[in-house]
Amino acid sequence: MADEQSLPERPKDAPAAAAPPTEGAAAAAEGEDKGPSKSALKKLAKEKEKAEKAAKRAAEEAARKKESEANDVSAENYGELPMIRESTGVEHRRLEDLREKYDGKDFGGEGGEGVAGIGPEVVFRAAVENARNQSAKLSFLVFAQGHSTIQAVVAASDTLSRQMVKFAGSIPTESEVIVHGRLGKPREPVKSTTIQNLEVHVNKLYILCKADAQLPLQVADAEGRIPAEGEENAVREDGKPIVSLHARLTNRTIDLKANLNHAIFKVKYGVQKLFTEFLDERGFLLMNSPRLLGAASEGGANVFEVKYFNSKAYLAQSPQLYKQMMIAARFERVMEIGPIFRAENSNTARHLTEFTGLDLEMAFEEHYHEVVTLIENLMLHIFEGLRTRYAKETELVRSVYQVEEFKLPQSGKVPRLHFKEGIQMLRDAGEEVADFDDLSTPQEKKLGALVLEKYGSDFYVLDQYPLAIRPFYTMPSKESQANYDPKDPNAGYSNSYDFFMRGQEIMSGAQRIHNATYLEKRMREHVTPVDPQSDGLRDYVNAFRYGCPPHAGGGIGLERIVMLYLGLPNIRLASLYPRDPSRLIP
């Protein structure tokens, strides 16, 4: 060890040597310079290693994918298409047309395993109803187009890759696709599709619009019935729950995809078509009356009030007053199809706050029964048209709801009962009802059952309703006018009528008062009086001051006809997007 003299001499301008640190200062310095703990360093190392492995796997997967794509012989024959495409001029076929043209036709030759023959090349757009991978080399799909469904096969080969097979089997249900393929003849009919003797052997498959993998409602669930009233936790024969009406209406767009609903709304269209067809042939003109009114013309209790700029407006309860004004304007036969709004807080299976009205009004020559007879024949025309033209749709719906065929009298003559005759039938059956009582819904249904039993008809007319329960514009009967008592001005019967299907009212109508002076009198003495000079009624009353022929008509509830003809348990099923006291969306 060197002695002190042997150490080099410190230069004069060098700083003095630092004093040895104290114990506390040494500890503080150690704390300031101390790095991560061993456990933290170990954790960081593991995370780094994990990230490196993940990056390596991702790189390897990308490389494999790139190599796979490079070797994918079908790379250009499948995938998702852009939202905007150029026209190719390729003819797109309808599945139903293919069925009509090729079902039963012998393509000839063997098409391979499970295939009796291969036919022409086809291209069509459809929705994927089902898709599944049978194996790495084989996928099966079911394509739907309207009511038509067809099975498709995607099989790997020298010209069709496994990647395309996997893609096809993984397409989400309800996705819209473009399909290129050849028609084939399966060796056995495909019982799970509507087109059973044809199938498609796909060679190109493109997604137009990819559906979500998880849907809030399956279309297959919408093909069955809704739970019956009071039926809780209902299940199907396969043990799966029956989807509630609320769930279906909340997801209505998916619900409407079901063939059952397509059938219902084809029948609904058919009713409107038959309605206009019959009346058009008899000289009726289609009119379009306003739905925004400046005053609640038919009473303010059941109207919807809306804001109209800086004032109020009201949604029309019916086109009634405008129909009559059209008659006064020499349009002697008018009809209309349009929305009707009723602010009635009725949460029943047969009420809506917005429904479609089939309205008609016509001048007659001598007696209002001329109009009643015409409307009876109109309804018979509709029923006959539905029976012959929409039999397939009707059969589908009734197969779900198990309802008997709608019955009409063999002679075609509609039972037409005086109101007091209907009252007597109810009394004979044990019902307690007064002469001039308005019938309750259970009483109407009971009377319908009695009419069916007596006349063999689900359709009938109840004529000459009590004056006190009809609107102010209803013409009192001849007897009521002859026996008029100013102390009881609403006594007796009226020239009014309701039409019924399966014991439920579908139409209310009457002869209208066409004399302005008498109309004013009836408005003032009605059970619920109205002012003939009020803003909503003044122009209406004045229309009859300029001359008007006697006339009558009625307003028919379109959804009621559909519901009762098909035997639907709830009127909401006959409305695309129904409105009731608790539903304004979707």
Coordinates of C-alpha atoms in Angstrom, one line a residue:
M1 CA 0.0 0.0 0.0
A2 CA 1.5 3.4 -1.1
D3 CA 2.3 6.0 1.6
E4 CA 0.9 9.5 1.7
Q5 CA 4.0 11.1 0.2
S6 CA 3.7 8.8 -2.9
L7 CA 0.3 10.3 -3.9
P8 CA 0.4 12.9 -6.6
E9 CA 0.2 16.4 -5.5
R10 CA -3.2 18.1 -6.0
P11 CA -3.0 21.1 -8.3
K12 CA -3.7 24.4 -6.7
D13 CA -6.7 25.2 -8.9
A14 CA -8.3 21.7 -8.4
P15 CA -11.4 21.6 -6.3
A16 CA -11.1 20.3 -2.8
A17 CA -12.0 16.6 -2.2
A18 CA -15.6 16.0 -1.2
A19 CA -16.1 15.0 2.4
P20 CA -17.3 11.4 2.9
P21 CA -21.0 11.2 2.9
T22 CA -22.9 10.9 6.1
E23 CA -25.0 7.8 6.7
G24 CA -28.3 9.7 6.0
A25 CA -27.0 11.3 2.9
A26 CA -25.8 8.0 1.5
A27 CA -29.2 6.5 2.1
A28 CA -31.0 9.4 0.4
A29 CA -28.6 9.2 -2.6
E30 CA -29.2 5.4 -2.8
G31 CA -33.0 6.1 -2.8
E32 CA -32.7 8.7 -5.6
D33 CA -30.6 6.5 -7.9
K34 CA -32.4 3.2 -7.2
G35 CA -34.0 1.7 -10.5
P36 CA -37.0 -0.6 -11.0
S37 CA -37.4 -3.5 -8.7
K38 CA -36.5 -7.0 -9.8
S39 CA -40.2 -8.0 -10.0
A40 CA -41.0 -4.9 -12.2
L41 CA -38.1 -5.7 -14.5
K42 CA -39.2 -9.2 -14.8
K43 CA -42.8 -8.2 -15.6
L44 CA -41.5 -5.7 -18.3
A45 CA -39.4 -8.5 -19.8
K46 CA -42.4 -10.8 -20.0
E47 CA -44.6 -8.2 -21.6
K48 CA -41.9 -7.4 -24.1
E49 CA -41.5 -11.1 -24.9
K50 CA -45.3 -11.5 -25.2
A51 CA -45.6 -8.5 -27.6
E52 CA -42.7 -9.8 -29.7
K53 CA -44.4 -13.2 -30.0
A54 CA -47.7 -11.6 -30.9
A55 CA -46.0 -9.4 -33.5
K56 CA -44.3 -12.5 -34.9
R57 CA -47.6 -14.4 -35.0
A58 CA -49.3 -11.5 -36.7
A59 CA -46.5 -11.3 -39.3
E60 CA -46.7 -15.0 -39.9
E61 CA -50.5 -14.8 -40.2
A62 CA -50.2 -11.9 -42.6
A63 CA -47.6 -13.8 -44.6
R64 CA -49.8 -17.0 -44.7
K65 CA -52.8 -14.8 -45.7
K66 CA -50.8 -13.2 -48.4
E67 CA -49.6 -16.5 -49.6
S68 CA -53.1 -17.9 -49.4
E69 CA -54.5 -15.0 -51.3
A70 CA -51.8 -15.4 -53.9
N71 CA -52.8 -19.0 -54.3
D72 CA -56.6 -18.4 -54.1
V73 CA -58.0 -19.4 -57.5
S74 CA -61.3 -17.8 -56.5
A75 CA -60.0 -14.5 -55.2
E76 CA -61.9 -12.5 -57.7
N77 CA -65.1 -14.5 -57.4
Y78 CA -66.2 -13.6 -53.9
G79 CA -66.1 -10.8 -51.3
E80 CA -67.9 -7.6 -50.5
L81 CA -68.9 -5.2 -53.3
P82 CA -68.7 -1.4 -53.0
M83 CA -72.0 0.4 -52.3
I84 CA -71.8 2.1 -55.7
R85 CA -71.2 -0.1 -58.7
E86 CA -71.0 0.3 -62.5
S87 CA -73.6 -1.4 -64.6
T88 CA -72.4 -4.7 -66.1
G89 CA -75.5 -5.4 -68.3
V90 CA -75.8 -8.9 -66.7
E91 CA -79.4 -10.2 -66.6
H92 CA -80.5 -10.8 -63.0
R93 CA -83.2 -13.5 -62.8
R94 CA -86.2 -13.9 -60.4
L95 CA -86.2 -17.2 -58.5
E96 CA -89.9 -17.7 -59.1
D97 CA -89.3 -17.3 -62.8
L98 CA -86.6 -19.9 -62.7
R99 CA -88.9 -22.3 -60.9
E100 CA -91.7 -21.8 -63.5
K101 CA -89.2 -22.3 -66.4
Y102 CA -87.0 -25.1 -65.2
D103 CA -88.8 -27.0 -62.5
G104 CA -89.6 -30.4 -64.0
K105 CA -87.3 -29.9 -66.9
D106 CA -84.7 -32.6 -67.6
F107 CA -81.2 -30.9 -67.9
G108 CA -79.6 -34.2 -68.9
G109 CA -76.3 -35.7 -67.9
E110 CA -74.8 -36.3 -64.5
G111 CA -73.9 -33.4 -62.4
G112 CA -71.7 -35.2 -59.9
E113 CA -72.4 -36.6 -56.4
G114 CA -75.9 -35.9 -55.3
V115 CA -76.8 -34.0 -58.5
A116 CA -79.0 -35.4 -61.2
G117 CA -78.0 -32.9 -63.9
I118 CA -76.6 -29.4 -64.4
G119 CA -78.5 -26.7 -66.2
P120 CA -78.0 -23.1 -67.3
E121 CA -75.9 -20.3 -65.8
V122 CA -77.9 -17.8 -63.8
V123 CA -77.3 -14.6 -61.8
F124 CA -79.7 -13.3 -59.1
R125 CA -79.9 -11.1 -56.1
A126 CA -81.2 -12.6 -52.8
A127 CA -81.0 -12.6 -49.1
V128 CA -79.1 -15.3 -47.2
E129 CA -81.7 -17.2 -45.1
N130 CA -79.2 -19.7 -43.9
A131 CA -75.5 -20.5 -44.3
R132 CA -73.4 -23.2 -42.9
N133 CA -70.0 -24.8 -43.5
Q134 CA -70.5 -28.6 -43.9
S135 CA -66.7 -29.1 -44.1
A136 CA -63.6 -27.3 -45.4
K137 CA -64.6 -28.2 -48.9
L138 CA -68.4 -27.8 -48.8
S139 CA -70.9 -25.1 -47.7
F140 CA -74.7 -25.1 -48.0
L141 CA -76.8 -21.9 -48.2
V142 CA -80.5 -21.1 -48.6
F143 CA -81.2 -18.0 -50.6
A144 CA -84.6 -16.1 -50.3
Q145 CA -86.2 -13.8 -52.7
G146 CA -89.7 -12.7 -51.8
H147 CA -91.7 -15.9 -51.0
S148 CA -89.2 -18.1 -53.0
T149 CA -86.3 -19.9 -51.4
I150 CA -83.7 -22.2 -53.0
Q151 CA -80.8 -24.3 -51.8
A152 CA -77.3 -23.5 -53.0
V153 CA -74.1 -25.5 -52.8
V154 CA -70.5 -24.1 -52.7
A155 CA -68.1 -26.9 -53.2
A156 CA -64.3 -26.7 -53.4
S157 CA -62.7 -27.8 -56.7
D158 CA -59.7 -27.0 -58.9
T159 CA -61.5 -23.8 -59.9
L160 CA -63.2 -23.0 -56.5
S161 CA -61.0 -22.4 -53.5
R162 CA -61.5 -23.5 -49.9
Q163 CA -61.3 -19.9 -48.9
M164 CA -64.4 -19.2 -50.9
V165 CA -66.2 -22.2 -49.3
K166 CA -65.3 -20.8 -45.9
F167 CA -66.4 -17.3 -46.9
A168 CA -69.8 -18.6 -48.2
G169 CA -70.6 -20.5 -45.0
S170 CA -69.8 -17.6 -42.8
I171 CA -72.1 -15.0 -44.4
P172 CA -74.4 -13.6 -41.7
T173 CA -78.1 -14.4 -42.1
E174 CA -80.2 -11.7 -43.8
S175 CA -77.2 -10.4 -45.8
E176 CA -78.0 -9.3 -49.4
V177 CA -75.9 -11.0 -52.0
I178 CA -75.3 -11.4 -55.7
V179 CA -75.1 -15.1 -56.8
H180 CA -73.6 -16.5 -60.0
G181 CA -74.1 -20.2 -60.5
R182 CA -75.5 -23.0 -62.5
L183 CA -78.9 -24.5 -61.9
G184 CA -78.8 -28.2 -60.8
K185 CA -81.3 -31.0 -60.3
P186 CA -80.9 -32.5 -56.9
R187 CA -81.3 -36.3 -56.7
E188 CA -83.9 -35.8 -53.9
P189 CA -86.3 -32.9 -53.5
V190 CA -85.1 -30.2 -51.1
K191 CA -88.0 -30.2 -48.6
S192 CA -86.7 -27.2 -46.6
T193 CA -87.2 -24.7 -49.5
T194 CA -90.1 -23.6 -51.6
I195 CA -88.2 -24.5 -54.8
Q196 CA -87.6 -28.2 -54.1
N197 CA -86.5 -29.6 -57.5
L198 CA -83.8 -27.1 -58.3
E199 CA -80.6 -26.0 -56.6
V200 CA -77.8 -23.6 -57.4
H201 CA -74.2 -24.6 -57.7
V202 CA -72.4 -21.3 -56.9
N203 CA -69.3 -20.2 -58.7
K204 CA -69.3 -16.5 -57.7
L205 CA -70.7 -14.9 -54.6
Y206 CA -70.6 -11.3 -53.6
I207 CA -72.1 -9.5 -50.5
L208 CA -74.1 -6.4 -51.3
C209 CA -75.0 -5.5 -47.8
K210 CA -73.7 -7.5 -44.8
A211 CA -76.1 -8.0 -41.9
D212 CA -75.1 -7.9 -38.3
A213 CA -74.1 -11.3 -37.0
Q214 CA -76.5 -11.0 -34.0
L215 CA -80.1 -9.9 -34.9
P216 CA -82.6 -8.9 -32.2
L217 CA -85.2 -11.1 -33.8
Q218 CA -84.9 -14.1 -36.1
V219 CA -87.1 -14.1 -39.2
A220 CA -87.9 -17.7 -38.6
D221 CA -89.5 -16.7 -35.2
A222 CA -91.8 -14.3 -37.0
E223 CA -93.2 -17.1 -39.2
G224 CA -95.2 -18.4 -36.2
R225 CA -98.2 -17.1 -34.2
I226 CA -98.1 -14.5 -31.5
P227 CA -99.0 -15.7 -27.9
A228 CA -102.7 -15.9 -27.2
E229 CA -104.3 -13.4 -24.9
G230 CA -103.3 -14.3 -21.3
E231 CA -100.8 -16.9 -22.5
E232 CA -97.5 -16.2 -20.7
N233 CA -94.1 -17.8 -21.4
A234 CA -95.6 -19.6 -24.4
V235 CA -93.4 -22.0 -26.3
R236 CA -93.5 -23.7 -29.7
E237 CA -93.6 -27.4 -30.3
D238 CA -89.8 -27.4 -30.5
G239 CA -89.6 -25.9 -27.1
K240 CA -88.5 -22.4 -28.3
P241 CA -90.3 -19.4 -26.9
I242 CA -93.1 -17.8 -29.0
V243 CA -91.9 -14.2 -29.6
S244 CA -94.3 -11.6 -28.2
L245 CA -96.2 -9.1 -30.3
H246 CA -94.3 -6.3 -28.5
A247 CA -90.9 -7.7 -29.5
R248 CA -92.1 -8.1 -33.1
L249 CA -93.4 -4.6 -33.4
T250 CA -90.3 -3.2 -31.7
N251 CA -88.2 -4.9 -34.4
R252 CA -90.9 -4.6 -37.1
T253 CA -88.6 -4.3 -40.1
I254 CA -87.1 -7.8 -39.3
D255 CA -90.6 -9.1 -38.4
L256 CA -91.9 -7.9 -41.8
K257 CA -89.4 -10.1 -43.6
A258 CA -91.4 -13.2 -42.7
N259 CA -93.5 -14.8 -45.5
L260 CA -96.4 -14.7 -43.1
N261 CA -96.3 -10.9 -43.0
H262 CA -95.8 -10.7 -46.8
A263 CA -99.0 -12.8 -47.2
I264 CA -100.9 -10.5 -44.8
F265 CA -99.9 -7.3 -46.7
K266 CA -100.6 -8.8 -50.1
V267 CA -104.1 -9.5 -48.9
K268 CA -104.3 -5.9 -47.6
Y269 CA -103.3 -4.6 -50.9
G270 CA -105.8 -6.9 -52.5
V271 CA -108.6 -5.4 -50.5
Q272 CA -107.7 -1.9 -51.7
K273 CA -107.4 -3.1 -55.3
L274 CA -110.7 -4.8 -55.2
F275 CA -112.4 -1.8 -53.5
T276 CA -111.3 0.7 -56.2
E277 CA -111.8 -1.8 -59.0
F278 CA -115.5 -2.4 -58.1
L279 CA -116.3 1.3 -57.5
D280 CA -114.3 2.5 -60.5
E281 CA -116.5 0.3 -62.7
R282 CA -119.5 2.0 -61.2
G283 CA -118.5 5.6 -61.9
F284 CA -116.8 6.5 -58.5
L285 CA -114.1 9.1 -58.6
L286 CA -111.1 8.8 -56.2
M287 CA -110.7 11.9 -54.1
N288 CA -108.1 13.1 -51.6
S289 CA -109.4 15.2 -48.8
P290 CA -107.3 17.2 -46.3
R291 CA -106.0 15.6 -43.1
L292 CA -105.2 18.9 -41.4
L293 CA -108.2 20.8 -40.2
G294 CA -108.6 24.2 -38.7
A295 CA -111.3 23.1 -36.3
A296 CA -112.4 19.8 -34.7
S297 CA -115.4 19.5 -36.9
E298 CA -116.9 16.2 -35.7
G299 CA -116.4 16.8 -32.0
G300 CA -113.2 17.7 -30.1
A301 CA -113.0 14.8 -27.7
N302 CA -111.3 12.3 -30.0
V303 CA -109.1 14.5 -32.2
F304 CA -105.4 15.0 -32.1
E305 CA -104.3 18.6 -31.8
V306 CA -101.1 19.7 -33.6
K307 CA -99.2 22.9 -33.9
Y308 CA -99.7 24.7 -37.2
F309 CA -97.3 27.6 -37.5
N310 CA -98.6 30.1 -34.9
S311 CA -102.0 28.4 -34.4
K312 CA -103.6 25.0 -33.8
A313 CA -104.7 22.4 -36.2
Y314 CA -106.4 19.0 -35.9
L315 CA -105.9 15.6 -37.6
A316 CA -109.0 14.5 -39.4
Q317 CA -111.1 11.8 -37.8
S318 CA -112.6 11.0 -41.2
P319 CA -113.2 12.6 -44.7
Q320 CA -116.9 12.5 -43.9
L321 CA -117.8 16.2 -44.3
Y322 CA -115.7 16.6 -47.4
K323 CA -117.3 13.6 -49.0
Q324 CA -120.7 15.2 -48.6
M325 CA -119.4 18.5 -49.8
M326 CA -118.2 16.7 -52.9
I327 CA -121.7 15.3 -53.5
A328 CA -123.0 18.9 -53.2
A329 CA -120.4 19.9 -55.8
R330 CA -122.0 17.5 -58.3
F331 CA -119.4 14.8 -57.8
E332 CA -122.2 12.3 -57.3
R333 CA -120.0 9.2 -56.6
V334 CA -116.7 9.5 -54.7
M335 CA -114.4 7.2 -52.9
E336 CA -111.2 7.7 -50.9
I337 CA -108.4 5.6 -49.3
G338 CA -106.5 7.4 -46.6
P339 CA -105.4 7.7 -43.0
I340 CA -107.9 8.2 -40.2
F341 CA -106.9 9.5 -36.8
R342 CA -108.8 8.8 -33.6
A343 CA -107.6 10.0 -30.2
E344 CA -109.2 7.2 -28.4
N345 CA -107.4 5.7 -25.5
S346 CA -108.5 2.2 -26.4
N347 CA -105.9 -0.5 -25.8
T348 CA -107.8 -3.4 -27.3
A349 CA -106.9 -6.0 -30.0
R350 CA -109.1 -4.2 -32.5
H351 CA -108.4 -0.5 -32.1
L352 CA -105.7 1.8 -33.5
T353 CA -105.2 5.5 -33.2
E354 CA -104.3 5.7 -36.9
F355 CA -105.8 3.4 -39.5
T356 CA -106.7 3.3 -43.2
G357 CA -110.2 4.2 -44.2
L358 CA -112.0 3.0 -47.3
D359 CA -114.6 5.7 -47.7
L360 CA -117.4 6.1 -50.3
E361 CA -120.3 8.4 -50.7
M362 CA -123.0 8.5 -53.4
A363 CA -126.2 10.2 -54.4
F364 CA -129.2 7.9 -54.7
E365 CA -132.4 8.2 -56.6
E366 CA -135.2 7.1 -54.2
H367 CA -134.1 5.2 -51.1
Y368 CA -130.9 4.9 -49.1
H369 CA -131.0 1.1 -49.4
E370 CA -129.8 1.6 -53.0
V371 CA -126.5 2.5 -51.3
V372 CA -126.7 -0.3 -48.8
T373 CA -127.2 -2.8 -51.6
L374 CA -124.2 -1.4 -53.5
I375 CA -121.9 -1.6 -50.5
E376 CA -123.1 -5.2 -49.8
N377 CA -122.2 -6.1 -53.4
L378 CA -118.9 -4.3 -53.0
M379 CA -118.0 -6.4 -49.9
L380 CA -119.1 -9.6 -51.7
H381 CA -116.8 -8.6 -54.6
I382 CA -113.9 -8.1 -52.2
F383 CA -114.5 -11.5 -50.4
E384 CA -114.8 -13.3 -53.7
G385 CA -111.7 -11.6 -55.1
L386 CA -109.7 -12.6 -52.0
R387 CA -110.9 -16.1 -52.2
T388 CA -109.9 -16.6 -55.8
R389 CA -106.9 -14.2 -56.3
Y390 CA -105.3 -14.4 -52.9
A391 CA -106.0 -18.0 -51.9
K392 CA -102.3 -18.9 -51.4
E393 CA -101.7 -16.0 -49.1
T394 CA -104.9 -16.6 -47.2
E395 CA -104.1 -20.3 -46.8
L396 CA -100.6 -19.5 -45.4
V397 CA -102.0 -17.1 -42.7
R398 CA -104.8 -19.4 -41.7
S399 CA -102.4 -22.3 -41.4
V400 CA -100.6 -20.3 -38.7
Y401 CA -103.7 -19.0 -36.8
Q402 CA -105.9 -22.0 -37.4
V403 CA -109.1 -20.0 -38.3
E404 CA -112.0 -21.4 -40.2
E405 CA -112.8 -20.2 -43.7
F406 CA -114.8 -17.0 -43.9
K407 CA -118.4 -18.0 -44.5
L408 CA -121.0 -16.3 -46.8
P409 CA -124.6 -17.4 -47.5
Q410 CA -124.9 -19.7 -50.4
S411 CA -127.4 -17.5 -52.2
G412 CA -125.0 -14.6 -51.9
K413 CA -127.7 -12.6 -50.3
V414 CA -126.3 -10.7 -47.3
P415 CA -128.4 -11.0 -44.1
R416 CA -129.8 -7.5 -43.4
L417 CA -131.4 -7.1 -40.0
H418 CA -133.3 -4.3 -38.5
F419 CA -131.7 -3.2 -35.3
K420 CA -134.7 -4.3 -33.2
E421 CA -134.5 -7.7 -34.8
G422 CA -130.9 -8.0 -33.6
I423 CA -131.9 -6.9 -30.2
Q424 CA -134.6 -9.6 -30.1
M425 CA -132.1 -12.3 -31.2
L426 CA -129.9 -11.3 -28.3
R427 CA -132.8 -11.4 -25.8
D428 CA -133.8 -14.8 -27.0
A429 CA -130.3 -15.9 -26.4
G430 CA -130.4 -14.7 -22.8
E431 CA -128.8 -11.2 -23.1
E432 CA -130.3 -8.3 -21.2
V433 CA -130.4 -5.3 -23.6
A434 CA -132.8 -2.4 -23.9
D435 CA -134.5 -1.4 -27.2
F436 CA -132.2 1.5 -28.0
D437 CA -129.0 0.5 -26.2
D438 CA -125.7 0.7 -28.1
L439 CA -124.4 -2.8 -28.4
S440 CA -121.2 -3.7 -26.4
T441 CA -118.4 -5.6 -28.1
P442 CA -119.3 -8.9 -26.4
Q443 CA -122.9 -8.4 -27.5
E444 CA -121.8 -7.7 -31.1
K445 CA -119.8 -10.9 -31.1
K446 CA -122.7 -12.8 -29.6
L447 CA -125.0 -11.5 -32.3
G448 CA -122.5 -12.5 -35.0
A449 CA -122.4 -16.0 -33.7
L450 CA -126.3 -16.1 -33.7
V451 CA -126.3 -14.8 -37.3
L452 CA -123.8 -17.4 -38.4
E453 CA -125.9 -20.1 -36.8
K454 CA -129.1 -18.9 -38.4
Y455 CA -128.0 -17.7 -41.8
G456 CA -124.7 -19.5 -42.3
S457 CA -122.9 -16.2 -42.9
D458 CA -119.9 -14.4 -41.1
F459 CA -121.0 -11.2 -42.9
Y460 CA -124.2 -9.3 -42.2
V461 CA -125.7 -5.8 -41.9
L462 CA -127.5 -4.2 -39.0
D463 CA -129.9 -1.5 -40.2
Q464 CA -131.9 1.3 -38.7
Y465 CA -129.7 2.1 -35.6
P466 CA -131.2 4.2 -32.8
L467 CA -131.0 7.9 -33.7
A468 CA -129.5 8.8 -30.3
I469 CA -126.3 6.9 -30.9
R470 CA -125.5 8.2 -34.4
P471 CA -123.7 11.4 -35.5
F472 CA -125.5 14.7 -36.0
Y473 CA -125.5 14.4 -39.8
T474 CA -127.5 11.1 -39.7
M475 CA -131.0 11.2 -41.3
P476 CA -133.7 10.2 -38.8
S477 CA -136.0 7.4 -40.1
K478 CA -139.3 8.2 -41.7
E479 CA -141.1 6.9 -38.6
S480 CA -138.9 9.1 -36.3
Q481 CA -139.7 12.2 -38.2
A482 CA -143.4 11.4 -38.3
N483 CA -143.4 10.8 -34.5
Y484 CA -141.1 13.7 -33.7
D485 CA -141.3 14.9 -30.1
P486 CA -139.5 18.2 -29.3
K487 CA -139.2 17.0 -25.7
D488 CA -137.3 14.0 -26.9
P489 CA -135.8 14.9 -30.3
N490 CA -133.4 11.9 -30.5
A491 CA -136.0 9.2 -30.0
G492 CA -136.6 6.4 -32.5
Y493 CA -134.5 5.0 -35.3
S494 CA -132.4 6.4 -38.1
N495 CA -131.5 5.6 -41.7
S496 CA -128.1 4.2 -40.6
Y497 CA -126.3 0.9 -40.7
D498 CA -123.3 -1.0 -39.7
F499 CA -121.6 -3.9 -41.5
F500 CA -120.1 -6.8 -39.5
M501 CA -117.5 -9.5 -40.1
R502 CA -117.3 -12.4 -37.6
G503 CA -119.4 -10.4 -35.2
Q504 CA -117.2 -7.2 -35.3
E505 CA -118.1 -3.9 -36.9
I506 CA -116.1 -3.0 -40.0
M507 CA -118.1 -0.1 -41.4
S508 CA -120.5 2.5 -40.1
G509 CA -122.7 4.4 -42.6
A510 CA -125.9 6.2 -43.1
Q511 CA -128.1 8.5 -45.2
R512 CA -126.9 12.0 -44.5
I513 CA -129.0 15.1 -44.0
H514 CA -128.8 17.1 -47.3
N515 CA -131.1 20.1 -46.3
A516 CA -129.2 22.9 -44.6
T517 CA -132.1 24.1 -42.4
Y518 CA -132.9 20.7 -41.1
L519 CA -129.2 19.9 -40.6
E520 CA -128.8 23.0 -38.4
K521 CA -131.8 21.9 -36.4
R522 CA -130.4 18.4 -35.8
M523 CA -127.0 19.8 -34.9
R524 CA -128.5 21.9 -32.2
E525 CA -130.8 19.2 -30.7
H526 CA -128.4 16.3 -31.0
V527 CA -127.5 14.4 -27.8
T528 CA -124.1 16.2 -28.0
P529 CA -125.1 19.5 -29.6
V530 CA -122.7 21.3 -32.0
D531 CA -122.8 24.9 -33.3
P532 CA -123.6 25.0 -37.1
Q533 CA -121.9 28.4 -37.3
S534 CA -118.6 27.2 -35.7
D535 CA -115.4 27.5 -37.8
G536 CA -115.3 23.7 -38.5
L537 CA -118.9 23.4 -39.5
R538 CA -120.0 26.7 -41.1
D539 CA -118.7 25.9 -44.6
Y540 CA -120.0 22.3 -44.4
V541 CA -123.6 23.5 -43.6
N542 CA -123.4 26.2 -46.3
A543 CA -122.6 23.7 -48.9
F544 CA -126.1 22.4 -48.7
R545 CA -127.7 25.8 -49.1
Y546 CA -126.7 25.7 -52.8
G547 CA -128.6 22.5 -53.6
C548 CA -127.6 18.9 -52.9
P549 CA -129.1 15.5 -53.8
P550 CA -130.0 12.9 -51.2
H551 CA -126.9 10.8 -50.5
A552 CA -125.5 8.1 -48.3
G553 CA -122.2 6.3 -47.8
G554 CA -119.9 4.8 -45.2
G555 CA -116.4 4.4 -43.9
I556 CA -114.8 1.0 -43.8
G557 CA -111.8 0.1 -41.7
L558 CA -109.2 -1.5 -43.9
E559 CA -107.2 -3.2 -41.1
R560 CA -110.5 -4.5 -39.7
I561 CA -111.3 -6.3 -42.9
V562 CA -107.9 -7.9 -43.1
M563 CA -107.9 -8.9 -39.5
L564 CA -111.3 -10.5 -39.6
Y565 CA -111.1 -12.1 -43.0
L566 CA -107.8 -13.8 -42.2
G567 CA -108.7 -14.4 -38.6
L568 CA -105.8 -12.5 -37.1
P569 CA -105.9 -12.2 -33.3
N570 CA -104.8 -8.5 -33.2
I571 CA -105.4 -5.6 -35.6
R572 CA -101.8 -4.5 -35.2
L573 CA -100.7 -7.4 -37.3
A574 CA -102.6 -5.8 -40.2
S575 CA -100.8 -2.5 -39.9
L576 CA -97.2 -2.0 -41.2
Y577 CA -96.1 0.2 -38.3
P578 CA -99.1 0.4 -36.0
R579 CA -100.0 3.4 -33.9
D580 CA -101.9 2.9 -30.6
P581 CA -102.0 4.8 -27.3
S582 CA -98.6 3.4 -26.3
R583 CA -96.8 3.1 -29.6
L584 CA -95.5 5.9 -31.8
I585 CA -92.2 4.2 -33.0
P586 CA -90.8 2.7 -35.1

